[in-house]
Coordinates of C-alpha atoms in Angstrom, one line a residue:
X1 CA 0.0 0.0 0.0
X2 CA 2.8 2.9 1.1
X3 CA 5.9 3.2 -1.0
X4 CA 9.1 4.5 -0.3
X5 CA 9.0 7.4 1.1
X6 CA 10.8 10.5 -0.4
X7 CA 13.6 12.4 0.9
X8 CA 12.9 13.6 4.1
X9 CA 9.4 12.9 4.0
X10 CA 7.5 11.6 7.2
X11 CA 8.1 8.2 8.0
X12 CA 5.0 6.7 7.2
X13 CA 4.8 3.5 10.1
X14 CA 5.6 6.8 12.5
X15 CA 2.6 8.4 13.7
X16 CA 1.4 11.8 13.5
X17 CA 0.2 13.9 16.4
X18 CA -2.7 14.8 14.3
X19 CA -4.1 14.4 10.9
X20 CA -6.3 17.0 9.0
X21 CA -8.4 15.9 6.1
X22 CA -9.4 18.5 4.6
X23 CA -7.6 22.4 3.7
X24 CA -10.2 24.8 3.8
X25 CA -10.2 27.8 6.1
X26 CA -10.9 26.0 9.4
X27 CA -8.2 23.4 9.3
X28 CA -5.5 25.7 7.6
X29 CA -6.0 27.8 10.9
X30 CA -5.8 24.3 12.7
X31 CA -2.5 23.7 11.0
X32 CA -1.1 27.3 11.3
X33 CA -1.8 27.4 14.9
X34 CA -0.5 23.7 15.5
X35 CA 2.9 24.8 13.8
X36 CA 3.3 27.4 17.0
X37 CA 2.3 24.7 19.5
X38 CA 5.3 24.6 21.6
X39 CA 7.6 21.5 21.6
X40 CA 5.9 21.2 18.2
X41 CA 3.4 18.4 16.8
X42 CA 3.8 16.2 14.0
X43 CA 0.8 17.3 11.8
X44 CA -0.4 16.4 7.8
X45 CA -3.2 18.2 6.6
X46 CA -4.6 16.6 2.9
X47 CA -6.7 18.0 0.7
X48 CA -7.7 16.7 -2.8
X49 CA -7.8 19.6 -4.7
X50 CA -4.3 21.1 -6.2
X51 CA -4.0 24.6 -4.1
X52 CA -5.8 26.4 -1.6
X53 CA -8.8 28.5 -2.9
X54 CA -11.4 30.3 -0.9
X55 CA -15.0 29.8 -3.0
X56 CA -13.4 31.3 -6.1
X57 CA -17.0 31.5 -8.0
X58 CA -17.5 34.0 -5.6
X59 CA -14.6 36.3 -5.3
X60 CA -16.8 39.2 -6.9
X61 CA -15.0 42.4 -7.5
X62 CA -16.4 44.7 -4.2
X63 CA -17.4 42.2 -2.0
X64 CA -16.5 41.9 1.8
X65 CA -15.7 39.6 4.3
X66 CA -18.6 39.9 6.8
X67 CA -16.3 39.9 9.6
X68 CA -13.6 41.9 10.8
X69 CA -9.8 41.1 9.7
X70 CA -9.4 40.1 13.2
X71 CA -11.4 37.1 12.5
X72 CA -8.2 35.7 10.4
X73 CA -7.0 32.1 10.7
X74 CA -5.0 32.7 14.3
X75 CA -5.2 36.4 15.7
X76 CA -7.9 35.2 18.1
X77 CA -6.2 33.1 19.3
X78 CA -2.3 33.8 19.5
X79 CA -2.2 37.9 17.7
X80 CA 1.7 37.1 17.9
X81 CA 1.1 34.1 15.0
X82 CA 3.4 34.6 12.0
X83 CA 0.6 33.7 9.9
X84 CA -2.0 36.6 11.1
X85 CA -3.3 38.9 8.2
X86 CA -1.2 41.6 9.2
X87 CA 2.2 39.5 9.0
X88 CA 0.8 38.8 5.2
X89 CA 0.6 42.7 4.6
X90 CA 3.8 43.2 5.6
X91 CA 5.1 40.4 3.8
X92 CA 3.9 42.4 0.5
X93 CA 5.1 45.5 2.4
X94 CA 1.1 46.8 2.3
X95 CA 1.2 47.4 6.0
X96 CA 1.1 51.2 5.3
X97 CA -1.9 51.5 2.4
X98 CA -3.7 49.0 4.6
X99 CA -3.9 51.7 7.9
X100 CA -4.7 54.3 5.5
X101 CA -7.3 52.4 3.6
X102 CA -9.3 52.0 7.1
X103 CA -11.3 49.0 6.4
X104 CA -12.0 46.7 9.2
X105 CA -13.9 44.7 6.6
X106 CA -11.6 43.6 3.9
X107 CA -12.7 42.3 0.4
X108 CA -12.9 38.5 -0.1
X109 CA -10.3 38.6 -2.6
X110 CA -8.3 39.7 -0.3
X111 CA -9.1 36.8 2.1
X112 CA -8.5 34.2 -0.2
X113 CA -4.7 35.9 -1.1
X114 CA -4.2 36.1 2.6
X115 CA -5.4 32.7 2.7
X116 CA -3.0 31.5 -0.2
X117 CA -0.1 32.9 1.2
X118 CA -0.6 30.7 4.3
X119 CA -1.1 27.5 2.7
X120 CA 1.9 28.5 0.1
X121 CA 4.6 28.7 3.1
X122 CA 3.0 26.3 6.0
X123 CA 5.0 23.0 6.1
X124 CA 2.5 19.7 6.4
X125 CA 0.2 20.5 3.8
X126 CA -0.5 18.1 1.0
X127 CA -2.7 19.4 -1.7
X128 CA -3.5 16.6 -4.8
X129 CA -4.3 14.2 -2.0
X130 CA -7.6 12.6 -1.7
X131 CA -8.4 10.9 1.7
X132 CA -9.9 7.6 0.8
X133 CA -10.7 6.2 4.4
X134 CA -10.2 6.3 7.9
X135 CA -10.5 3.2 10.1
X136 CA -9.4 2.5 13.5
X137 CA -6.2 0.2 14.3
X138 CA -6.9 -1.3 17.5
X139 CA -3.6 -3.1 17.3
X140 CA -1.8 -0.1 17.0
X141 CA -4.1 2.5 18.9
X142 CA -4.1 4.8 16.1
X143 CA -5.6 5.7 13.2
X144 CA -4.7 4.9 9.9
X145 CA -5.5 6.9 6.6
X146 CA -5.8 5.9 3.3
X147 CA -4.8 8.3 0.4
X148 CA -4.3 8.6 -3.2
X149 CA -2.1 10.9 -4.5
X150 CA -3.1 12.9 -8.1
X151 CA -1.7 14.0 -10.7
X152 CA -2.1 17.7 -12.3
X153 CA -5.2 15.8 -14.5
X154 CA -6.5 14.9 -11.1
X155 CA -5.7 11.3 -11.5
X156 CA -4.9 8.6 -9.5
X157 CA -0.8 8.8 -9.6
X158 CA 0.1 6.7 -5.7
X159 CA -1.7 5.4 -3.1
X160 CA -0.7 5.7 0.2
X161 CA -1.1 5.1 4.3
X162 CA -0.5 7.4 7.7
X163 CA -0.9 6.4 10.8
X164 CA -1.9 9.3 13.3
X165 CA -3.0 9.9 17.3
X166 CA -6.2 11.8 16.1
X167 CA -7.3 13.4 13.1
X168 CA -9.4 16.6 12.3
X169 CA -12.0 16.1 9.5
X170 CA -12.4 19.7 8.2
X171 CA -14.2 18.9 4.6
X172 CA -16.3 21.5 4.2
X173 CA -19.6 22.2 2.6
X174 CA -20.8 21.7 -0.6
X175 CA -23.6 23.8 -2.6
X176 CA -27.0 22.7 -2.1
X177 CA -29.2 22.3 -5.0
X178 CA -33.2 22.2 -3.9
X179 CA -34.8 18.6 -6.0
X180 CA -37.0 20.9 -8.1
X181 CA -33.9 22.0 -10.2
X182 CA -31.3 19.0 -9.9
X183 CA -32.0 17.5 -13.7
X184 CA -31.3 21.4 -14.6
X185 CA -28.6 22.2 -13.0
X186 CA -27.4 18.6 -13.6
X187 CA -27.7 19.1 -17.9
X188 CA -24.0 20.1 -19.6
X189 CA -26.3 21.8 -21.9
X190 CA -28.7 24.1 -19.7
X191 CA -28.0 27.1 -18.4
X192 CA -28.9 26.6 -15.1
X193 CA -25.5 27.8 -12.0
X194 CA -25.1 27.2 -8.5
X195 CA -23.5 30.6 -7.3
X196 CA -20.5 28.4 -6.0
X197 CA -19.7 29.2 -9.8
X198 CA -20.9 32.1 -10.8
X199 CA -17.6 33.7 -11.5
X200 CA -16.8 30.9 -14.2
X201 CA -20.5 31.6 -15.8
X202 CA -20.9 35.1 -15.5
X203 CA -20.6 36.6 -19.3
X204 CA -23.0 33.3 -20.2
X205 CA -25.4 35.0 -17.6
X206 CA -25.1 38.5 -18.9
X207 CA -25.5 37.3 -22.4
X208 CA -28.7 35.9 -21.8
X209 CA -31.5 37.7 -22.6
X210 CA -33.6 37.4 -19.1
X211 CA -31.6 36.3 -15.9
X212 CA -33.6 34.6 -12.5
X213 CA -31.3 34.5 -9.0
X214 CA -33.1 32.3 -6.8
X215 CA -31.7 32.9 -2.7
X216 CA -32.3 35.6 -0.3
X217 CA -29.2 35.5 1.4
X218 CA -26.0 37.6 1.1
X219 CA -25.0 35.5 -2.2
X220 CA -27.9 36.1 -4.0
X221 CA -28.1 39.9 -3.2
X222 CA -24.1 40.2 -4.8
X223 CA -25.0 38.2 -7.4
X224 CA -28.1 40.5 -8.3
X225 CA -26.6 43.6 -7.7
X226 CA -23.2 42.6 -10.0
X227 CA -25.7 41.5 -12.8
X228 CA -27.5 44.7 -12.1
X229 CA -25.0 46.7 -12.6
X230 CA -23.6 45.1 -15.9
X231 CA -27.2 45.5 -17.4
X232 CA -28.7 48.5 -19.6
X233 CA -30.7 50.6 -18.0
X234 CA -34.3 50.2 -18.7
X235 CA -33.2 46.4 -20.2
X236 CA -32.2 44.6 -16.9
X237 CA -34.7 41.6 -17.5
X238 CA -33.5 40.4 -14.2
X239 CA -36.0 38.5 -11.7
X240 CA -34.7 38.1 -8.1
X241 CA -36.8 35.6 -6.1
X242 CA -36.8 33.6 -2.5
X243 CA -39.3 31.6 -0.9
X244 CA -38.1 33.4 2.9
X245 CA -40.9 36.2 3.2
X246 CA -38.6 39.3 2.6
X247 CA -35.1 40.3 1.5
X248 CA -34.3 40.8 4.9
X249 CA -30.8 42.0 6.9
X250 CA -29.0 40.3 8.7
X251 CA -28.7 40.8 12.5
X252 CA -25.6 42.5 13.0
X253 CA -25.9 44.5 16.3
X254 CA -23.3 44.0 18.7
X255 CA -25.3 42.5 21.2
X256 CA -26.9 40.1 18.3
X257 CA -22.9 39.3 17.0
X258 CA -22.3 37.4 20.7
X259 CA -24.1 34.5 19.8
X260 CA -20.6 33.8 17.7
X261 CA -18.8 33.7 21.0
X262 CA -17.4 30.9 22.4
X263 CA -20.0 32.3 25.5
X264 CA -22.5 31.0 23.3
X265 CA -20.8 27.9 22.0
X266 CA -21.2 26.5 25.1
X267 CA -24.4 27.4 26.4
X268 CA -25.6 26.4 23.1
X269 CA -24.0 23.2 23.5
X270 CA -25.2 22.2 27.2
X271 CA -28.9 22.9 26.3
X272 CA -31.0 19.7 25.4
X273 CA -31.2 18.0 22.2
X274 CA -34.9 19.0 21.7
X275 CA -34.6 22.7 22.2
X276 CA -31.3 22.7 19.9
X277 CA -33.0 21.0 17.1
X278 CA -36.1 24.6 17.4
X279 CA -33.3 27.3 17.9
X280 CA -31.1 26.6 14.5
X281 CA -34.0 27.1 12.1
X282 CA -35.3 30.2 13.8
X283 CA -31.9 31.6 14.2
X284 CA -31.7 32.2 10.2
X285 CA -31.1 36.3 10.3
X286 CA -27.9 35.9 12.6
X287 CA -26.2 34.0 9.5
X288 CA -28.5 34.2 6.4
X289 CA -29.6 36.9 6.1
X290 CA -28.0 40.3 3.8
X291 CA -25.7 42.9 5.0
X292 CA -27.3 46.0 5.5
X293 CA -24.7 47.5 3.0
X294 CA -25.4 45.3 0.3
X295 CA -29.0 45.9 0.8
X296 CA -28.7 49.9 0.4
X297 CA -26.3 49.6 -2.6
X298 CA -29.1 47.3 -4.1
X299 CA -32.1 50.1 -3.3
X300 CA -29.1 52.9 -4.5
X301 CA -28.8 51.6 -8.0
X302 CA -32.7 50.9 -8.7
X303 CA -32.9 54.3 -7.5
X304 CA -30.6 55.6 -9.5
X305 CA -32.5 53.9 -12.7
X306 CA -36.0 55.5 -12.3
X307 CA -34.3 59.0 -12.0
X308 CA -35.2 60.1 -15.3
X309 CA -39.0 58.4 -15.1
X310 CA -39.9 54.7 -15.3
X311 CA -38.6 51.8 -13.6
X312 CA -35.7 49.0 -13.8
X313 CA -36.8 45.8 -15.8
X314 CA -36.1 44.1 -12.6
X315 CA -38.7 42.1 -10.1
X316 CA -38.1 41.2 -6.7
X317 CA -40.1 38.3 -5.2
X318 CA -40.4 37.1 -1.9
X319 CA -42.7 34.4 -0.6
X320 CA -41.6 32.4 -3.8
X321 CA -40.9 28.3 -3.8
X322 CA -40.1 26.5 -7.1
X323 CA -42.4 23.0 -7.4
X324 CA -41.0 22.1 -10.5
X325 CA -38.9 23.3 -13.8
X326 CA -38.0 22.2 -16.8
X327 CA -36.9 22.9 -20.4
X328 CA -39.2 24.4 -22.7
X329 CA -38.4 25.8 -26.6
X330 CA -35.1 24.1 -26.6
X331 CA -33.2 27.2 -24.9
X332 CA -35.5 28.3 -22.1
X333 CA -36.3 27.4 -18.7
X334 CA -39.9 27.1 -17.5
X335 CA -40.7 27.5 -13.8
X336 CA -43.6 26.7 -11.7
X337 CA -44.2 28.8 -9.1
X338 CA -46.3 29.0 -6.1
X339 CA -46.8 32.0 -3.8
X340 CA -46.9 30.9 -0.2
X341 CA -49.0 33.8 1.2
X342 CA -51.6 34.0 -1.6
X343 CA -51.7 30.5 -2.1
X344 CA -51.4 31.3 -6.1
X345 CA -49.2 28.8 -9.0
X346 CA -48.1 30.6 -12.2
X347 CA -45.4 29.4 -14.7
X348 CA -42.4 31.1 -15.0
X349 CA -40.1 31.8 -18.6
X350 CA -36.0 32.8 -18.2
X351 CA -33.1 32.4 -20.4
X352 CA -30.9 31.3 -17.2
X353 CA -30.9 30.6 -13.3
X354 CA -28.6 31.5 -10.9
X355 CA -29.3 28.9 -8.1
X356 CA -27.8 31.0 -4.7
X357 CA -29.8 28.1 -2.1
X358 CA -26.6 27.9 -0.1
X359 CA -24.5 25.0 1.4
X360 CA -25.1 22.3 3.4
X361 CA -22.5 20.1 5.5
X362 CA -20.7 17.4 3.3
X363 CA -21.8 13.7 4.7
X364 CA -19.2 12.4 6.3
X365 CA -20.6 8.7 5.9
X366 CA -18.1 7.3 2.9
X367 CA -15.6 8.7 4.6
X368 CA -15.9 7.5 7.9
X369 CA -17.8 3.8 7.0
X370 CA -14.3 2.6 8.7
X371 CA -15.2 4.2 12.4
X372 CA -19.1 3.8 12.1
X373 CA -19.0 0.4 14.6
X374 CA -17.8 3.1 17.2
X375 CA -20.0 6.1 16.3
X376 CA -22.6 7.4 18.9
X377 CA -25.5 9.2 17.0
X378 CA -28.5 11.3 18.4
X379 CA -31.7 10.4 18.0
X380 CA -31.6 12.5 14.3
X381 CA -29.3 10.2 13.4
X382 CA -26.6 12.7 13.6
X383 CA -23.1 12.1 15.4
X384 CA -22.2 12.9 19.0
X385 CA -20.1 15.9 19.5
X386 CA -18.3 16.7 22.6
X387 CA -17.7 20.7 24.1
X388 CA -14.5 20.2 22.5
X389 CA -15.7 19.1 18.9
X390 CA -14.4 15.9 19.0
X391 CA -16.6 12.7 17.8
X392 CA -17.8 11.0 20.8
X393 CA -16.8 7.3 20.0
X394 CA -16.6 4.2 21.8
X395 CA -14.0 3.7 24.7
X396 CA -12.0 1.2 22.7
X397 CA -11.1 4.6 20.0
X398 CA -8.4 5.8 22.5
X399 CA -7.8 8.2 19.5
X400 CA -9.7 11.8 19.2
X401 CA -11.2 12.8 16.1
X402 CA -12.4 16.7 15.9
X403 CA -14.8 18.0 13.6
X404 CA -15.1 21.3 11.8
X405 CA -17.8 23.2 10.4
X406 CA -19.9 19.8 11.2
X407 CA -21.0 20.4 14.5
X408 CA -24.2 23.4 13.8
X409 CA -26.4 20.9 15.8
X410 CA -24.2 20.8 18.7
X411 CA -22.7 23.8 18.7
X412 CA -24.7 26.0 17.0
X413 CA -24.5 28.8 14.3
X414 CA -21.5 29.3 14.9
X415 CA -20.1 27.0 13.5
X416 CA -19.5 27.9 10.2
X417 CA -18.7 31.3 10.8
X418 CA -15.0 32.5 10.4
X419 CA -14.9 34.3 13.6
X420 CA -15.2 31.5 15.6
X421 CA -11.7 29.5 13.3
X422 CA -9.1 30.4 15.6
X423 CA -10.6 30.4 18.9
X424 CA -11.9 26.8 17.9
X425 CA -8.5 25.6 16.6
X426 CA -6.9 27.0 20.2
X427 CA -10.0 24.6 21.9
X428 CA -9.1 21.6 19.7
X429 CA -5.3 21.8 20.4
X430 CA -5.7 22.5 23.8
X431 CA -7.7 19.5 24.1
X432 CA -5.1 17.6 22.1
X433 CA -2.2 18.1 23.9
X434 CA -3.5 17.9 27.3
X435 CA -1.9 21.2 28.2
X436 CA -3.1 25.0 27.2
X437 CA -0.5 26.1 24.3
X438 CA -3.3 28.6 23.8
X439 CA -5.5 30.3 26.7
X440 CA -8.3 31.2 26.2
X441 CA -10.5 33.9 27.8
X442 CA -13.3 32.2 29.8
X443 CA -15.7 34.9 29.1
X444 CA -16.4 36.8 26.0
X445 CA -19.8 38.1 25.7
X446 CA -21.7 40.4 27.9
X447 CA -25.0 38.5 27.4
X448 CA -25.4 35.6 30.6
X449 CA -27.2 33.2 27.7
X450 CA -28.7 31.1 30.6
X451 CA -29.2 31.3 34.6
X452 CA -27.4 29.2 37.1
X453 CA -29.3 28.0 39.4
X454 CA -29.4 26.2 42.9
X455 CA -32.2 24.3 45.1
X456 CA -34.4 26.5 47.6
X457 CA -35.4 25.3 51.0
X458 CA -39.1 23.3 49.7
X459 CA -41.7 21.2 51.1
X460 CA -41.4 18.1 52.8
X461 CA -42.1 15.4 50.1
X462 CA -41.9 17.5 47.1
X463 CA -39.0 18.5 45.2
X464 CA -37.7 21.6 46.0
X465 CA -37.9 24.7 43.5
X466 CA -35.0 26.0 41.6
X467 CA -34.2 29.7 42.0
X468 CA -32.4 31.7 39.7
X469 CA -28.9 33.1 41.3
X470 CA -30.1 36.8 40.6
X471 CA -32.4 36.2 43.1
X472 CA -30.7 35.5 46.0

């Protein structure tokens, strides 16, 4: 299975300290924290595509992180790091336009060059290798982890084997595509995009002669205002439409942004399973909903296009779900609609569709077929996660493996926000090593998410009351 291994390369039969499958954001700030864990670890991180890239399809010109630079792959955790944002500006020598530029939001393209620069000069990371499986070695006490390495076609070229203490699955997402438009979006021929690629199909879109984005979060609002934009005025023929019941902002008050504190993390993660499984849906507008920025620049540039009389050739349309589409004419796409508030169906005719429905968490099932024998699951079905995000397995795995950005049920909406990367990666290395290479404040919010409570004096016979501290 392992060849010989090249010059000073790891030793394959030695075991790693920790394995990462996966390089996206969350696990390259694993492994750029991990490389300033004292006494050092020995870390791989593997990742099947050929270099680091942060949603390309995406990187529109204008758009912004919506967090703070500070929310960078370490500076939450250690702002000394080597690899913090700012150590990148001044390893370009753009420490000086940066201050003077005064933007605590930076631009996405920005990100991802921040994000190259990383994964170009961190040792341990091994792009063009695809993780096959991971399976339990009881003999050993370790996990082992199948690979194949690729070539630059993205074909098999060597197959390979690690052996590793614990191991950090940080796969990602993947864009979700609702049932109604799968055979669409699934044709070569039809014109039909997840926003994960918009980018790569954008002059197709503006070609066409009418344009439908379907999503009312902050993809579809960039999407519709770049498209905007890079239409005619008075010959837009753009449709913008979402089943939620308005374009609406996302929360973004201070006192709304501390339910991405580790504060929260943890309340979130001690409540029951029940009242988890109600608060993710109804938490939407903390993570889905559009920056208030985005949403004036939208309202700005329709404005700007009825200034002389008239209005834009461009609907939006809340309230809307698609129940089915399909090809009609040979080059145009028929949609049935239904309006959830008036309870009305109508069909639908665009040239193309712009799917922005989001992401959902990539199974981890094929991967992990190898440890399923010693999976705990909840009563959903979904796996066990521990306070600190590890996979809570059966005693005989002496080994830890740590999830990322696959934990939203357990740890809430959090999760998949970049604020949260560093502070996490301190958590799962503390929690590695036993010791605290990075501490961590133990309070970070000023909202008390829950009351502590003790028992009161009661009845004889009856159970006695609980009584909030505050009341004492």
């Amino acid at each position: 299975m392992t060849g010989t291994p090249a010059p000073g390369a790891h030793d394959p039969e030695q075991p790693h300290d920790l394995v990462g499958i996966g390089i996206g954001p969350f696990n390259l700030s694993l492994a750029a924290l991990a490389h300033g864990v004292p006494g050092g670890l020995a870390t791989a991180f593997y990742e099947q595509a050929p270099a680091f890239h942060w949603h390309p399809g995406l990187l529109i010109k204008g758009a912004t992180l919506q967090v703070p630079f500070l929310a960078d792959l370490v500076t939450l955790a250690d702002p000394t790091s080597r690899w913090s944002f700012l150590s990148h500006l001044r390893s370009k020598d753009r420490l000086f336009p940066f201050y003077f530029a005064e933007r605590f939001h930076i631009e996405r393209t920005e990100y991802d060059a921040y994000c190259r620069w990383v994964a170009d000069h961190l040792p341990g990371l091994h792009f063009a290798h695809q993780v096959d499986a991971v399976r339990w070695n009881s003999e050993r006490s370790l996990f082992e982890v199948d690979f194949t390495q690729l070539d630059t076609d993205g074909n098999a070229e060597s197959l390979g084997r690690t052996y590793t203490r614990s191991i950090a699955l940080g796969i990602g997402t993947e864009p979700y595509v609702p049932d109604p438009l799968r055979p669409l979006a699934d044709a070569p021929s039809a014109p039909v995009f997840h926003s994960a690629d918009y980018l790569d199909h954008r002059q197709q879109l503006l070609d066409a002669e009418h344009i439908t984005v379907i999503g009312s979060g902050q993809s579809g609002a960039e999407i519709f205002l770049d498209l905007l934009r890079a239409r005619p005025a008075g010959a837009e023929k753009i449709h913008w439409m979402a089943r939620t019941e308005a374009f609406a902002p996302m929360e973004y008050s201070k006192l709304g942004l501390e339910h991405f504190t580790p504060d929260y993390t943890r309340y979130f993660h001690a409540l029951p399973e029940t009242v988890r499984n109600e608060l993710v849906p109804r938490q939407w507008q903390l993570h889905k909903g559009i920056d208030t920025d985005t949403i004036a620049a939208i309202h700005d540039e329709l404005y700007h296009r009825s200034l002389h009389g008239g209005w834009p050739d461009a609907v939006l349309t809340p309230g809307v779900t698609v129940r089915t589409a399909g090809r009609v004419a040979t080059t145009k796409i028929e949609l049935h609609l239904e309006h959830t508030q008036q309870g009305t169906r109508t069909r639908f005719i665009t040239d193309a569709v712009v799917l922005a429905t989001g992401y959902r968490e990539r199974p981890l099932g094929h991967l992990l077929a190898g440890l399923e024998p010693y999976m705990l699951r909840d009563s959903a079905g979904r796996p066990h996660i521990d306070e600190e995000y590890r996979l809570v397995l059966d005693p005989a795995v002496t080994g830890s493996a740590y999830v990322q950005n696959a934990e939203r049920h357990t740890h809430g909406v959090g999760a998949p926000d970049l604020s949260l990367a560093a502070w996490r990666s301190a958590a799962i290395l503390n929690s590695l090593t036993g010791k605290e290479p990075y501490p961590l404040p133990r309070r970070t919010a000023f909202t008390r998410f829950g009351m502590e409570t003790r028992k009161a004096p009661g009845i004889p016979g009856q159970a006695p009351p609980l009584i909030p501290i505050e009341q004492r």
